Coordinates of C-alpha atoms in Angstrom, one line a residue:
X1 CA -17.4 -30.7 -30.7
X2 CA -14.9 -31.1 -27.9
X3 CA -13.6 -34.5 -26.8
X4 CA -15.3 -34.0 -23.4
X5 CA -18.7 -33.2 -25.0
X6 CA -18.4 -36.2 -27.4
X7 CA -17.6 -38.6 -24.5
X8 CA -20.6 -37.3 -22.5
X9 CA -23.0 -37.7 -25.5
X10 CA -21.6 -41.2 -26.1
X11 CA -22.3 -42.0 -22.4
X12 CA -25.9 -40.7 -22.7
X13 CA -26.5 -43.0 -25.7
X14 CA -25.0 -46.0 -24.0
X15 CA -27.2 -45.4 -20.9
X16 CA -30.3 -45.0 -23.0
X17 CA -29.7 -48.3 -24.9
X18 CA -28.3 -50.2 -21.9
X19 CA -24.8 -50.9 -23.3
X20 CA -23.1 -51.8 -20.0
X21 CA -19.6 -52.4 -21.4
X22 CA -19.5 -49.0 -23.1
X23 CA -20.8 -47.2 -20.0
X24 CA -18.1 -48.9 -17.9
X25 CA -15.4 -47.8 -20.4
X26 CA -16.6 -44.2 -20.7
X27 CA -16.9 -43.8 -16.9
X28 CA -13.1 -44.2 -16.7
X29 CA -12.6 -41.1 -18.8
X30 CA -10.6 -38.5 -16.9
X31 CA -12.5 -35.4 -15.7
X32 CA -15.9 -36.8 -16.8
X33 CA -18.7 -35.3 -14.7
X34 CA -21.1 -38.2 -14.4
X35 CA -23.9 -35.9 -13.0
X36 CA -24.0 -33.3 -15.7
X37 CA -27.2 -33.0 -17.8
X38 CA -27.9 -32.4 -21.5
X39 CA -30.0 -29.6 -23.0
X40 CA -33.2 -31.5 -22.0
X41 CA -32.0 -31.9 -18.4
X42 CA -31.3 -35.7 -18.9
X43 CA -28.4 -37.1 -16.9
X44 CA -26.9 -40.5 -17.6
X45 CA -28.7 -41.9 -14.5
X46 CA -32.1 -40.5 -15.5
X47 CA -31.8 -42.1 -18.9
X48 CA -30.7 -45.5 -17.6
X49 CA -33.6 -45.3 -15.0
X50 CA -36.4 -44.3 -17.3
X51 CA -35.2 -46.9 -19.9
X52 CA -35.2 -49.7 -17.4
X53 CA -31.5 -50.7 -17.5
X54 CA -31.0 -52.1 -14.0
X55 CA -27.3 -53.0 -14.3
X56 CA -26.4 -49.7 -15.8
X57 CA -28.2 -47.9 -13.0
X58 CA -26.3 -49.9 -10.4
X59 CA -23.0 -49.2 -12.1
X60 CA -23.7 -45.5 -12.3
X61 CA -24.6 -45.3 -8.6
X62 CA -21.4 -47.1 -7.5
X63 CA -19.3 -44.8 -9.8
X64 CA -20.6 -41.5 -8.4
X65 CA -24.0 -40.8 -9.9
X66 CA -26.2 -38.8 -7.4
X67 CA -29.9 -39.4 -6.9
X68 CA -31.0 -36.9 -4.3
X69 CA -34.8 -37.1 -3.9
X70 CA -34.9 -33.5 -2.7
X71 CA -33.9 -32.2 -6.2
X72 CA -35.8 -32.0 -9.4
X73 CA -33.4 -34.4 -11.1
X74 CA -33.6 -36.9 -8.3
X75 CA -37.5 -36.8 -8.3
X76 CA -37.5 -37.2 -12.1
X77 CA -35.0 -40.1 -11.9
X78 CA -36.9 -42.0 -9.1
X79 CA -40.5 -41.5 -10.2
X80 CA -39.7 -41.9 -13.9
X81 CA -38.0 -45.3 -13.3
X82 CA -39.4 -47.9 -15.7
X83 CA -39.7 -50.6 -13.0
X84 CA -39.9 -51.1 -9.2
X85 CA -36.4 -52.7 -9.0
X86 CA -34.8 -49.5 -10.2
X87 CA -37.1 -47.3 -8.1
X88 CA -36.3 -49.3 -4.9
X89 CA -32.6 -49.2 -5.7
X90 CA -32.6 -45.4 -6.1
X91 CA -34.7 -44.9 -3.0
X92 CA -32.5 -47.1 -0.8
X93 CA -29.2 -45.8 -2.1
X94 CA -27.4 -43.9 0.7
X95 CA -25.6 -40.8 -0.5
X96 CA -23.0 -41.0 2.2
X97 CA -22.2 -44.6 1.0
X98 CA -22.0 -43.3 -2.5
X99 CA -19.4 -40.7 -1.5
X100 CA -17.2 -43.4 0.1
X101 CA -17.4 -45.7 -2.9
X102 CA -17.1 -43.2 -5.7
X103 CA -15.1 -40.4 -4.1
X104 CA -12.1 -42.0 -2.4
X105 CA -10.3 -38.7 -2.6
X106 CA -13.0 -36.8 -0.7
X107 CA -13.6 -39.5 1.9
X108 CA -9.8 -39.7 2.5
X109 CA -9.5 -36.0 3.2
X110 CA -12.5 -36.1 5.4
X111 CA -11.0 -39.0 7.4
X112 CA -8.0 -36.9 8.2
X113 CA -9.9 -34.4 10.2
X114 CA -10.4 -36.7 13.2
X115 CA -8.2 -39.6 12.1
X116 CA -8.6 -43.1 13.5
X117 CA -5.4 -44.1 11.7
X118 CA -2.5 -43.2 14.0
X119 CA -0.3 -42.7 10.9
X120 CA -2.1 -39.5 10.0
X121 CA 0.3 -36.8 11.2
X122 CA -1.3 -33.8 12.9
X123 CA 1.3 -31.1 13.2
X124 CA -0.6 -27.9 14.2
X125 CA -3.3 -27.1 16.7
X126 CA -6.0 -24.4 16.6
X127 CA -7.7 -23.3 19.9
X128 CA -10.6 -20.8 20.0
X129 CA -10.8 -18.0 22.5
X130 CA -14.6 -18.4 22.8
X131 CA -14.4 -22.2 23.2
X132 CA -11.2 -23.1 25.1
X133 CA -12.1 -26.7 25.3
X134 CA -12.6 -27.0 21.5
X135 CA -9.3 -28.0 19.9
X136 CA -8.6 -28.8 16.3
X137 CA -5.5 -30.9 15.5
X138 CA -4.8 -30.2 11.8
X139 CA -2.3 -30.7 9.0
X140 CA -0.1 -27.8 7.8
X141 CA 0.2 -29.1 4.3
X142 CA -3.6 -29.4 3.7
X143 CA -4.3 -25.9 5.2
X144 CA -1.5 -24.5 3.0
X145 CA -2.8 -26.3 -0.1
X146 CA -6.4 -25.3 0.3
X147 CA -6.3 -21.8 1.8
X148 CA -4.1 -18.9 0.5
X149 CA -4.6 -17.2 3.8
X150 CA -3.2 -20.2 5.7
X151 CA -0.3 -20.6 3.2
X152 CA 0.9 -17.1 3.9
X153 CA 0.4 -17.4 7.6
X154 CA 2.3 -20.8 7.7
X155 CA 5.2 -19.2 5.9
X156 CA 5.3 -16.2 8.2
X157 CA 3.5 -15.7 11.5
X158 CA 2.7 -19.4 12.2
X159 CA 6.0 -20.8 10.8
X160 CA 7.5 -21.8 14.2
X161 CA 4.3 -22.1 16.2
X162 CA 2.5 -25.4 16.9
X163 CA -0.5 -23.9 18.7
X164 CA -2.6 -21.1 17.2
X165 CA -5.2 -19.2 19.1
X166 CA -8.0 -17.7 17.0
X167 CA -10.8 -15.3 17.9
X168 CA -13.2 -16.7 15.4
X169 CA -16.8 -17.8 16.2
X170 CA -16.5 -21.6 16.9
X171 CA -19.4 -22.4 14.6
X172 CA -17.9 -20.4 11.7
X173 CA -14.4 -21.8 12.2
X174 CA -15.8 -25.4 12.2
X175 CA -17.5 -24.8 8.9
X176 CA -14.3 -23.4 7.4
X177 CA -12.4 -26.5 8.5
X178 CA -15.2 -28.8 7.3
X179 CA -14.9 -27.2 3.9
X180 CA -11.1 -27.6 3.8
X181 CA -11.4 -31.3 4.8
X182 CA -14.4 -31.9 2.6
X183 CA -16.6 -32.7 5.6
X184 CA -19.2 -30.1 4.6
X185 CA -22.8 -31.5 4.7
X186 CA -25.6 -28.9 4.6
X187 CA -24.8 -25.2 4.2
X188 CA -26.8 -22.5 5.8
X189 CA -26.8 -18.7 5.1
X190 CA -24.4 -16.9 7.4
X191 CA -23.0 -13.5 6.8
X192 CA -20.1 -14.0 9.2
X193 CA -19.2 -17.2 7.5
X194 CA -19.2 -15.4 4.1
X195 CA -16.7 -12.8 5.5
X196 CA -14.5 -15.5 7.0
X197 CA -14.5 -17.5 3.7
X198 CA -13.3 -14.3 1.9
X199 CA -10.5 -13.8 4.5
X200 CA -9.3 -17.4 4.1
X201 CA -9.4 -17.2 0.3
X202 CA -12.2 -19.7 0.0
X203 CA -14.2 -18.0 -2.7
X204 CA -16.4 -21.0 -3.8
X205 CA -17.5 -21.5 -0.2
X206 CA -18.5 -17.8 0.1
X207 CA -20.3 -17.8 -3.2
X208 CA -22.2 -21.0 -2.4
X209 CA -23.5 -19.5 0.9
X210 CA -24.5 -16.3 -0.8
X211 CA -26.7 -18.3 -3.2
X212 CA -28.7 -19.6 -0.2
X213 CA -30.1 -16.2 0.7
X214 CA -33.9 -16.0 0.7
X215 CA -34.2 -19.4 -1.1
X216 CA -36.9 -22.0 -0.5
X217 CA -36.2 -25.5 0.7
X218 CA -36.1 -27.1 -2.7
X219 CA -33.8 -24.4 -4.1
X220 CA -31.5 -24.7 -1.0
X221 CA -31.4 -28.5 -1.5
X222 CA -30.2 -28.2 -5.1
X223 CA -27.7 -25.5 -4.2
X224 CA -26.3 -27.7 -1.5
X225 CA -26.1 -30.7 -3.8
X226 CA -24.3 -28.7 -6.6
X227 CA -22.0 -27.0 -4.1
X228 CA -20.8 -30.2 -2.6
X229 CA -19.8 -31.5 -6.0
X230 CA -18.0 -28.2 -6.7
X231 CA -16.2 -28.4 -3.3
X232 CA -14.7 -31.8 -4.2
X233 CA -13.6 -30.6 -7.7
X234 CA -12.1 -27.4 -6.1
X235 CA -10.2 -29.5 -3.5
X236 CA -8.8 -31.7 -6.3
X237 CA -7.8 -28.6 -8.2
X238 CA -6.2 -27.1 -5.1
X239 CA -4.2 -30.2 -4.4
X240 CA -3.1 -30.4 -8.0
X241 CA -1.5 -27.0 -7.7
X242 CA 0.0 -28.0 -4.3
X243 CA 1.5 -31.2 -5.6
X244 CA 3.1 -29.3 -8.5
X245 CA 4.6 -26.9 -5.9
X246 CA 5.8 -29.9 -3.9
X247 CA 7.4 -31.5 -7.0
X248 CA 9.1 -28.1 -7.7
X249 CA 10.7 -28.4 -4.2
X250 CA 12.4 -31.6 -5.0
X251 CA 16.2 -32.0 -4.6
X252 CA 18.2 -33.8 -7.3
X253 CA 21.6 -35.3 -6.6
X254 CA 23.6 -36.4 -9.7
X255 CA 25.5 -39.6 -9.5
X256 CA 28.6 -37.8 -10.8
X257 CA 28.5 -35.7 -7.6
X258 CA 28.9 -38.9 -5.4
X259 CA 32.0 -40.8 -4.5
X260 CA 31.8 -43.7 -7.0
X261 CA 32.2 -44.3 -10.7
X262 CA 29.1 -44.7 -12.8
X263 CA 30.1 -48.2 -13.9
X264 CA 30.3 -49.2 -10.3
X265 CA 26.7 -48.2 -9.5
X266 CA 24.2 -50.9 -8.6
X267 CA 21.0 -49.0 -8.8
X268 CA 18.9 -51.6 -6.9
X269 CA 21.3 -51.5 -3.9
X270 CA 21.5 -47.8 -3.6
X271 CA 20.2 -46.4 -0.3
X272 CA 19.1 -42.8 -0.9
X273 CA 19.2 -41.9 2.8
X274 CA 23.0 -42.2 2.7
X275 CA 23.4 -39.3 0.2
X276 CA 21.2 -36.5 1.4
X277 CA 23.3 -34.1 3.6
X278 CA 22.0 -32.1 6.6
X279 CA 21.7 -28.8 4.6
X280 CA 19.6 -30.5 1.9
X281 CA 17.4 -32.2 4.5
X282 CA 16.9 -28.8 6.1
X283 CA 16.0 -27.3 2.7
X284 CA 13.2 -30.0 2.3
X285 CA 12.0 -29.6 5.9
X286 CA 11.7 -25.8 5.5
X287 CA 10.1 -25.9 2.1
X288 CA 6.6 -24.5 1.6
X289 CA 5.4 -28.1 1.1
X290 CA 5.5 -28.7 4.9
X291 CA 6.5 -32.3 4.6
X292 CA 6.7 -35.0 7.2
X293 CA 8.4 -37.7 5.1
X294 CA 10.7 -37.8 2.0
X295 CA 10.0 -40.0 -0.9
X296 CA 13.2 -40.9 -2.9
X297 CA 13.6 -42.3 -6.4
X298 CA 16.8 -43.6 -8.1
X299 CA 16.4 -42.3 -11.6
X300 CA 18.4 -44.5 -14.1
X301 CA 17.3 -42.3 -17.0
X302 CA 19.1 -39.2 -15.7
X303 CA 21.6 -41.0 -13.4
X304 CA 20.4 -39.2 -10.3
X305 CA 18.6 -39.6 -7.0
X306 CA 15.5 -37.4 -6.6
X307 CA 14.0 -36.5 -3.2
X308 CA 10.4 -35.3 -2.8
X309 CA 9.0 -33.6 0.3
X310 CA 5.8 -35.6 0.9
X311 CA 3.1 -36.4 3.5
X312 CA 2.3 -39.7 5.1
X313 CA -1.4 -38.8 5.3
X314 CA -1.6 -38.7 1.5
X315 CA 0.8 -41.6 0.7
X316 CA -1.6 -43.7 2.9
X317 CA -4.0 -43.7 0.0
X318 CA -1.9 -46.5 -1.3
X319 CA -2.2 -49.8 0.6
X320 CA 1.5 -50.4 -0.1
X321 CA 2.5 -47.4 1.9
X322 CA 0.0 -48.1 4.6
X323 CA 1.5 -51.6 5.1
X324 CA 5.0 -50.1 5.0
X325 CA 4.2 -47.4 7.6
X326 CA 2.6 -50.1 9.9
X327 CA 5.5 -52.4 9.7
X328 CA 7.6 -52.9 12.9
X329 CA 10.9 -52.0 11.2
X330 CA 9.5 -48.7 9.9
X331 CA 7.5 -47.6 12.9
X332 CA 10.2 -48.4 15.5
X333 CA 12.6 -46.0 13.9
X334 CA 10.2 -43.3 12.7
X335 CA 8.4 -41.9 15.7
X336 CA 8.2 -38.1 15.8
X337 CA 9.0 -36.1 18.9
X338 CA 5.7 -34.6 20.1
X339 CA 4.5 -31.3 21.5
X340 CA 2.3 -31.9 24.6
X341 CA -0.5 -29.6 25.5
X342 CA -3.5 -29.8 27.9
X343 CA -5.7 -31.7 25.5
X344 CA -3.1 -34.1 24.1
X345 CA -0.1 -33.9 21.8
X346 CA 0.9 -33.4 18.2
X347 CA 3.9 -34.2 16.1
X348 CA 6.9 -31.9 16.3
X349 CA 8.6 -32.5 13.0
X350 CA 12.4 -31.7 13.2
X351 CA 13.7 -34.4 10.9
X352 CA 12.3 -36.4 8.1
X353 CA 12.4 -40.2 7.3
X354 CA 13.4 -41.1 3.8
X355 CA 11.7 -44.0 2.0
X356 CA 12.5 -45.3 -1.5
X357 CA 10.0 -45.9 -4.3
X358 CA 10.8 -48.8 -6.5
X359 CA 10.7 -46.7 -9.6
X360 CA 13.5 -46.1 -12.0
X361 CA 12.1 -42.9 -13.6
X362 CA 11.3 -39.7 -11.8
X363 CA 8.8 -38.7 -14.4
X364 CA 6.7 -41.8 -13.5
X365 CA 7.2 -41.1 -9.8
X366 CA 5.8 -37.6 -10.3
X367 CA 2.8 -39.0 -12.1
X368 CA 2.2 -41.3 -9.1
X369 CA 2.4 -38.4 -6.7
X370 CA 0.1 -36.3 -8.9
X371 CA -2.5 -39.1 -8.8
X372 CA -2.2 -39.7 -5.0
X373 CA -2.6 -36.1 -4.2
X374 CA -5.4 -35.1 -6.5
X375 CA -6.9 -38.3 -7.8
X376 CA -6.1 -37.7 -11.5
X377 CA -3.4 -37.2 -14.0
X378 CA -3.9 -34.3 -16.4
X379 CA -1.5 -35.6 -19.1
X380 CA -0.1 -39.1 -19.4
X381 CA 2.4 -39.6 -22.3
X382 CA 1.9 -43.0 -24.0
X383 CA 5.6 -43.8 -23.7
X384 CA 5.2 -43.8 -19.8
X385 CA 1.9 -45.5 -19.6
X386 CA 3.1 -49.1 -19.1
X387 CA 5.9 -48.1 -16.6
X388 CA 3.2 -46.3 -14.6
X389 CA 0.9 -49.3 -14.8
X390 CA 3.6 -51.5 -13.3
X391 CA 4.2 -49.1 -10.4
X392 CA 0.4 -48.6 -9.9
X393 CA 0.0 -52.4 -9.6
X394 CA 2.8 -52.6 -7.0
X395 CA 1.3 -49.7 -5.0
X396 CA -2.2 -51.4 -5.3
X397 CA -3.7 -48.3 -6.9
X398 CA -6.5 -50.0 -9.0
X399 CA -8.1 -46.8 -10.3
X400 CA -4.7 -45.6 -11.6
X401 CA -4.3 -48.9 -13.4
X402 CA -7.7 -48.3 -15.0
X403 CA -6.6 -44.8 -16.0
X404 CA -3.4 -46.3 -17.6
X405 CA -5.5 -48.8 -19.6
X406 CA -7.9 -46.0 -20.7
X407 CA -5.0 -43.9 -21.8
X408 CA -4.1 -46.6 -24.3
X409 CA -7.5 -47.6 -25.4
X410 CA -8.7 -44.0 -25.9
X411 CA -5.8 -43.4 -28.3
X412 CA -6.5 -46.5 -30.4
X413 CA -10.3 -46.6 -30.7
X414 CA -10.8 -47.9 -34.3
X415 CA -9.3 -51.4 -33.8
X416 CA -7.7 -51.0 -37.2
X417 CA -4.7 -52.8 -38.7
X418 CA -2.7 -49.5 -38.7
X419 CA -3.4 -49.2 -35.0
X420 CA -2.2 -52.8 -34.4
X421 CA 1.0 -52.1 -36.3
X422 CA 1.7 -48.7 -34.7
X423 CA 1.1 -49.9 -31.1
X424 CA 4.7 -50.8 -30.4
X425 CA 6.1 -47.5 -31.8
X426 CA 3.8 -45.3 -29.8
X427 CA 3.4 -47.3 -26.6
X428 CA 6.7 -49.2 -26.5
X429 CA 5.0 -52.7 -26.6
X430 CA 3.1 -54.6 -29.3
X431 CA -0.4 -55.9 -28.8
X432 CA 0.9 -59.4 -27.8
X433 CA 3.1 -57.9 -25.1
X434 CA 0.2 -55.8 -23.8
X435 CA -1.7 -59.0 -23.1
X436 CA 1.3 -60.4 -21.2
X437 CA 1.5 -57.1 -19.2
X438 CA -2.2 -57.2 -18.4
X439 CA -1.7 -60.7 -17.0
X440 CA 1.2 -59.6 -14.8
X441 CA -0.7 -56.5 -13.5
X442 CA -4.2 -58.0 -13.4
X443 CA -5.5 -55.2 -15.6
X444 CA -8.6 -56.7 -17.2
X445 CA -9.5 -53.6 -19.2
X446 CA -6.2 -53.7 -21.0
X447 CA -6.4 -57.4 -21.6
X448 CA -9.9 -57.3 -23.1
X449 CA -9.0 -54.3 -25.3
X450 CA -5.8 -56.0 -26.7
X451 CA -7.7 -59.3 -27.3
X452 CA -10.4 -57.4 -29.2
X453 CA -7.7 -55.7 -31.3
X454 CA -6.3 -59.1 -32.2
X455 CA -9.7 -60.5 -33.0
X456 CA -10.6 -57.6 -35.3
X457 CA -7.4 -58.1 -37.2
X458 CA -7.1 -61.9 -37.1
X459 CA -7.0 -62.4 -40.9
X460 CA -4.1 -60.1 -41.3
X461 CA -2.3 -61.6 -38.3
X462 CA -2.8 -65.0 -39.7
X463 CA -1.3 -64.0 -43.1
X464 CA 1.7 -62.3 -41.5
X465 CA 4.4 -65.0 -40.8
X466 CA 5.9 -62.9 -37.9
X467 CA 2.6 -62.0 -36.3
X468 CA 1.2 -65.5 -36.9
X469 CA 4.1 -67.0 -34.9
X470 CA 3.7 -64.4 -32.1
X471 CA 0.0 -65.2 -31.7
X472 CA 0.7 -68.9 -31.6
X473 CA 3.2 -68.3 -28.9
X474 CA 0.8 -66.2 -26.9
X475 CA -2.0 -68.8 -27.2
X476 CA 0.4 -71.4 -25.9
X477 CA 1.3 -69.2 -22.9
X478 CA -2.4 -68.7 -22.2
X479 CA -2.9 -72.4 -22.2
X480 CA 0.0 -72.9 -19.8
X481 CA -1.5 -70.4 -17.3
X482 CA -4.1 -73.0 -16.4
X483 CA -2.7 -75.2 -13.7
X484 CA -2.9 -78.9 -14.5
X485 CA -4.7 -78.1 -17.7
X486 CA -6.7 -81.0 -19.2
X487 CA -7.1 -81.4 -23.0
X488 CA -10.7 -80.5 -22.8
X489 CA -10.1 -77.3 -20.8
X490 CA -10.8 -73.9 -22.5
X491 CA -8.1 -71.4 -23.1
X492 CA -9.0 -68.0 -21.9
X493 CA -7.3 -66.1 -24.7
X494 CA -9.0 -68.3 -27.4
X495 CA -12.4 -67.9 -25.7
X496 CA -12.0 -64.2 -25.7
X497 CA -10.9 -64.0 -29.3
X498 CA -14.0 -66.1 -30.3
X499 CA -16.2 -63.8 -28.2
X500 CA -14.9 -60.7 -30.0
X501 CA -15.2 -62.3 -33.4
X502 CA -18.9 -62.9 -32.6
X503 CA -19.3 -59.2 -31.7
X504 CA -17.5 -58.2 -34.8
X505 CA -19.7 -60.1 -37.2
X506 CA -23.0 -59.8 -35.2
X507 CA -23.3 -63.4 -34.1
X508 CA -25.8 -63.6 -31.3
X509 CA -24.0 -66.6 -29.7
X510 CA -20.6 -68.2 -29.9
X511 CA -20.9 -70.1 -33.3
X512 CA -22.3 -69.6 -36.7
X513 CA -25.3 -71.8 -35.7
X514 CA -26.3 -69.0 -33.4
X515 CA -27.0 -66.6 -36.2
X516 CA -30.6 -65.7 -36.3
X517 CA -32.5 -68.0 -38.6
X518 CA -32.6 -66.1 -41.9
X519 CA -35.1 -68.5 -43.5
X520 CA -36.5 -67.1 -46.7
X521 CA -34.6 -63.8 -46.4
X522 CA -31.6 -65.2 -48.0
X523 CA -33.6 -66.6 -51.0
X524 CA -35.0 -63.2 -51.7
X525 CA -31.5 -61.8 -52.4
X526 CA -32.0 -58.6 -50.5
X527 CA -29.1 -56.4 -49.6
X528 CA -29.6 -57.1 -45.9
X529 CA -29.5 -60.8 -46.5
X530 CA -26.3 -60.5 -48.5
X531 CA -24.6 -58.6 -45.8
X532 CA -25.7 -61.1 -43.2
X533 CA -24.5 -64.0 -45.3
X534 CA -21.1 -62.4 -45.9
X535 CA -20.8 -61.7 -42.2
X536 CA -21.5 -65.3 -41.4
X537 CA -19.0 -66.6 -44.0
X538 CA -16.3 -64.2 -42.6
X539 CA -17.0 -65.3 -39.1
X540 CA -16.7 -69.0 -40.0
X541 CA -13.4 -68.2 -41.9
X542 CA -11.9 -66.5 -38.8
X543 CA -13.1 -69.3 -36.5
X544 CA -11.3 -71.8 -38.9
X545 CA -8.1 -69.7 -38.4
X546 CA -8.4 -70.0 -34.6
X547 CA -8.9 -73.7 -35.0
X548 CA -5.8 -73.9 -37.3
X549 CA -3.7 -72.2 -34.6
X550 CA -4.9 -74.8 -32.0
X551 CA -4.2 -77.7 -34.4
X552 CA -0.6 -76.4 -35.0
X553 CA -0.1 -76.2 -31.2
X554 CA -1.8 -79.6 -30.6
X555 CA -4.3 -77.9 -28.3
X556 CA -8.0 -78.6 -28.0
X557 CA -10.1 -75.8 -26.7

């Protein structure tokens, strides 16, 4: 069984039993299709709905689960709902809102078509012969990344042109552009559109329209639904290929090529814009990435400055860059010359501004770009995960922070002592440091995982002098994080350890008194009663260890 299949099966089980925490964790798995079904046509949402798990249904909807009442799956989900609360939630859930919440990549591309944000750079215009008043202000890089036809044209016939006149049917051209920018809504069968899709190299669009031929309403609705999901995945795939091409177009300047000695270098003070010459700038400007800005990184690992041809429209997915581009200092010096035409103007990019990313490793910078341009990272080495987490936090990319946490938690799933001991060698940080990092980056998923790993190995940590001291130090730090802490205040780390101990030993509450009343079961000497009694004794032993740590630190929590 493949890893993807196992994750999906685990998700189905968690949805059936209502395990909210497990569902939340599994939904962060890269490339998981939340809307796929099993061999009995059950999707995660259908199972959560018919089993009556309100919170799980709500979580699935906000994370991208689709409930389209015009499809068989949607009807089954709604009318099979165990209670009215779930049924009403499903009926009132707006698919367009779902896309905005769960598909930030798709909604961002769609927002670029008629941008409200003035920082989105339109750099090419399409006018139609049949509709002279209809003008499309578009983005070269997105056309090149999504259409092989446009890529060839932009590198040849359209290379030095800002305004392109096309003879296409306006309706067909609009649907082509809607597809490229993920604005497609409902498809209709159109032979001319099929031919245009083939010309532009948009095979999935053409194939989806072909499927609509002679289909009834319900069949068309399902085809539309499935096609829109395919379109988003194809766009992400296209942009993954494009960002790799963009990264290949980077320019690297070795420190040894510059006019200072290596021991004189102050990396933080370096200004990358001072070291790129006109020829190199022209090389980036004329690359097949069609950039409108250059992102630079001072790489202390390879002693070099790396320059990437990028696009403001995509960097704006990070609030950090959005704030930067809106700042007075940046905007006053970075206005493009424009090309004016009857219906307005577009940018005429003849030179590129250079911005610096506060990252000391170009490998990490390329992971950031990969995520921003196609919403995922295909492969993330463990050794780079924490560096990426710090940059993701600085750039305010919360989903990327979650992916970083999942990259660690998915590799250490057993909460064993061996995993505890191997964490530093494989990740670069031990479990105690991971908690400190989670505090710094506000990464709750990593904090909870690391705390659980400590709780599940508490006895061995307690009996290891080195780890015993490290845990005491961490508990003390957790206590000090509460401003003006009183003696009776709780300590977050201690509370979390106690919580995970209760999970480990099956305690229904927070203390041994909250075990289910075993009554006569213990006196009968059954195997179950022995297991439960041993679990309670082990739980009480571990709780005593926690209290011992607190006594040594003179803390009360």
